[in-house]
Amino acid sequence: MRKFSKETLQKRLKRLEERLYNEKLRLHRVIDDMGWGTGMRRVKCTPSFQKEDELQKRIDVIKDQLKRLDENH
């Protein structure tokens, strides 16, 4: 595992959290634009949450790295 400075990890965390927030807003817009009839006619009418899940996993990894960095110092 590569070692990064605390500042670098914090910057990455902030950027990823912003991307996650924007992705959640995008998903809400997609869901809000979907009419009731669409849900009744189609079996799979929900948007994919894969990108949101991947961002959350990356955020968790960086938080874990920050935690380990704080424990070592």
Coordinates of N, CA and C in Angstrom, one line a residue:
M1 N 0.8 -1.2 0.0 CA 0.0 0.0 0.0 C 0.9 1.2 0.0
R2 N 0.5 2.2 -0.9 CA 1.3 3.4 -0.9 C 0.9 4.3 0.3
K3 N 1.9 5.1 0.7 CA 1.7 6.0 1.8 C 1.5 7.4 1.3
F4 N 0.4 8.0 1.8 CA 0.1 9.4 1.4 C 0.1 10.2 2.6
S5 N 0.3 11.5 2.4 CA 0.3 12.4 3.5 C -1.2 12.6 4.0
K6 N -1.3 13.1 5.2 CA -2.7 13.4 5.7 C -3.4 14.4 4.9
E7 N -2.7 15.4 4.4 CA -3.3 16.5 3.7 C -3.8 16.0 2.3
T8 N -3.0 15.1 1.7 CA -3.4 14.5 0.4 C -4.7 13.7 0.6
L9 N -4.7 12.9 1.6 CA -5.9 12.0 1.9 C -7.1 12.9 2.2
Q10 N -6.9 14.0 2.9 CA -8.1 14.8 3.3 C -8.6 15.5 2.0
K11 N -7.7 15.9 1.1 CA -8.2 16.5 -0.2 C -9.0 15.5 -1.0
R12 N -8.4 14.3 -1.1 CA -9.1 13.3 -1.8 C -10.5 13.0 -1.2
L13 N -10.6 12.9 0.1 CA -11.8 12.7 0.8 C -12.8 13.8 0.5
K14 N -12.4 15.0 0.5 CA -13.3 16.1 0.3 C -13.8 16.0 -1.2
R15 N -12.9 15.8 -2.1 CA -13.3 15.7 -3.5 C -14.3 14.5 -3.8
L16 N -14.0 13.4 -3.1 CA -14.9 12.2 -3.3 C -16.3 12.5 -2.7
E17 N -16.3 13.2 -1.5 CA -17.6 13.5 -0.9 C -18.4 14.4 -1.7
E18 N -17.7 15.4 -2.4 CA -18.5 16.3 -3.3 C -19.0 15.5 -4.5
R19 N -18.2 14.6 -5.0 CA -18.7 13.8 -6.1 C -19.9 12.9 -5.7
L20 N -19.8 12.3 -4.5 CA -21.0 11.5 -4.0 C -22.2 12.4 -3.9
Y21 N -22.1 13.6 -3.3 CA -23.2 14.5 -3.2 C -23.8 14.8 -4.5
N22 N -23.0 15.1 -5.5 CA -23.5 15.4 -6.9 C -24.2 14.2 -7.5
E23 N -23.6 13.0 -7.3 CA -24.2 11.8 -7.8 C -25.6 11.6 -7.1
K24 N -25.7 11.8 -5.9 CA -27.0 11.6 -5.2 C -28.0 12.6 -5.7
L25 N -27.6 13.9 -6.0 CA -28.5 14.9 -6.6 C -28.9 14.4 -8.0
R26 N -28.0 13.9 -8.8 CA -28.4 13.4 -10.1 C -29.4 12.3 -10.0
L27 N -29.2 11.4 -9.1 CA -30.1 10.3 -9.0 C -31.5 10.7 -8.5
H28 N -31.5 11.7 -7.6 CA -32.8 12.3 -7.2 C -33.5 12.9 -8.4
R29 N -32.8 13.6 -9.2 CA -33.4 14.3 -10.4 C -34.0 13.2 -11.4
V30 N -33.2 12.1 -11.6 CA -33.7 11.1 -12.5 C -34.9 10.4 -11.9
I31 N -35.0 10.2 -10.6 CA -36.1 9.5 -10.0 C -37.3 10.5 -10.0
D32 N -37.1 11.8 -9.8 CA -38.2 12.7 -9.8 C -38.8 12.9 -11.1
D33 N -38.0 12.8 -12.2 CA -38.5 13.0 -13.5 C -39.2 11.8 -14.1
M34 N -39.1 10.7 -13.4 CA -39.8 9.4 -13.8 C -41.2 9.5 -13.3
G35 N -42.1 9.4 -14.3 CA -43.5 9.4 -13.9 C -44.0 8.1 -13.3
W36 N -45.2 8.2 -12.7 CA -45.8 7.0 -12.1 C -46.1 5.9 -13.1
G37 N -46.5 6.3 -14.3 CA -46.8 5.4 -15.3 C -45.6 4.5 -15.7
T38 N -44.5 5.1 -15.7 CA -43.2 4.4 -16.0 C -43.0 3.3 -15.1
G39 N -43.2 3.5 -13.8 CA -43.1 2.5 -12.8 C -44.1 1.4 -12.9
M40 N -45.3 1.7 -13.4 CA -46.3 0.7 -13.6 C -46.1 -0.2 -14.8
R41 N -45.5 0.4 -15.8 CA -45.3 -0.3 -17.1 C -44.1 -1.1 -17.2
R42 N -43.1 -0.8 -16.4 CA -41.8 -1.4 -16.5 C -41.4 -2.2 -15.3
V43 N -40.7 -3.3 -15.4 CA -40.3 -4.0 -14.3 C -39.1 -3.4 -13.6
K44 N -38.1 -3.0 -14.5 CA -36.9 -2.3 -14.0 C -36.9 -0.9 -14.4
C45 N -37.3 0.0 -13.5 CA -37.4 1.4 -13.9 C -36.5 2.3 -13.0
T46 N -35.8 1.7 -12.1 CA -34.9 2.4 -11.2 C -33.6 2.7 -11.8
P47 N -33.0 3.8 -11.6 CA -31.6 4.1 -12.1 C -30.6 3.2 -11.4
S48 N -29.4 3.1 -11.9 CA -28.3 2.3 -11.3 C -27.7 3.1 -10.2
F49 N -27.4 2.5 -9.1 CA -26.8 3.1 -8.0 C -25.3 2.6 -7.9
Q50 N -24.8 2.0 -8.9 CA -23.4 1.5 -8.9 C -22.4 2.6 -8.7
K51 N -22.5 3.7 -9.3 CA -21.5 4.8 -9.2 C -21.5 5.3 -7.7
E52 N -22.7 5.5 -7.2 CA -22.8 5.9 -5.8 C -22.2 4.9 -4.8
D53 N -22.4 3.6 -5.1 CA -21.8 2.6 -4.2 C -20.3 2.6 -4.3
E54 N -19.8 2.7 -5.5 CA -18.3 2.8 -5.8 C -17.7 4.0 -5.1
L55 N -18.3 5.1 -5.2 CA -17.8 6.3 -4.5 C -17.8 6.1 -3.0
Q56 N -18.8 5.5 -2.4 CA -18.9 5.3 -1.0 C -17.8 4.3 -0.5
K57 N -17.5 3.3 -1.3 CA -16.4 2.4 -1.0 C -15.1 3.1 -1.0
R58 N -14.9 4.0 -2.0 CA -13.6 4.7 -2.0 C -13.5 5.6 -0.8
I59 N -14.6 6.3 -0.4 CA -14.6 7.1 0.7 C -14.2 6.3 2.0
D60 N -14.8 5.2 2.1 CA -14.5 4.3 3.3 C -13.1 3.9 3.3
V61 N -12.5 3.6 2.2 CA -11.1 3.2 2.1 C -10.2 4.4 2.6
I62 N -10.5 5.6 2.1 CA -9.7 6.8 2.5 C -9.9 7.1 4.0
K63 N -11.1 7.0 4.5 CA -11.3 7.2 5.9 C -10.5 6.2 6.8
D64 N -10.5 5.0 6.3 CA -9.7 3.9 7.0 C -8.2 4.3 7.0
Q65 N -7.7 4.7 5.8 CA -6.3 5.1 5.7 C -6.0 6.3 6.7
L66 N -6.9 7.3 6.7 CA -6.7 8.4 7.6 C -6.7 7.9 9.1
K67 N -7.6 7.0 9.4 CA -7.6 6.5 10.8 C -6.3 5.8 11.1
R68 N -5.8 4.9 10.2 CA -4.5 4.2 10.4 C -3.4 5.2 10.6
L69 N -3.4 6.3 9.8 CA -2.3 7.3 9.8 C -2.4 8.0 11.2
D70 N -3.5 8.3 11.7 CA -3.6 9.0 13.0 C -3.2 8.0 14.1
E71 N -3.5 6.7 14.0 CA -3.1 5.8 15.0 C -1.6 5.6 15.1
N72 N -0.9 5.7 13.9 CA 0.5 5.6 13.9 C 1.3 6.8 14.4
H73 N 0.7 7.9 14.4 CA 1.4 9.1 14.8 C 0.9 9.6 16.1

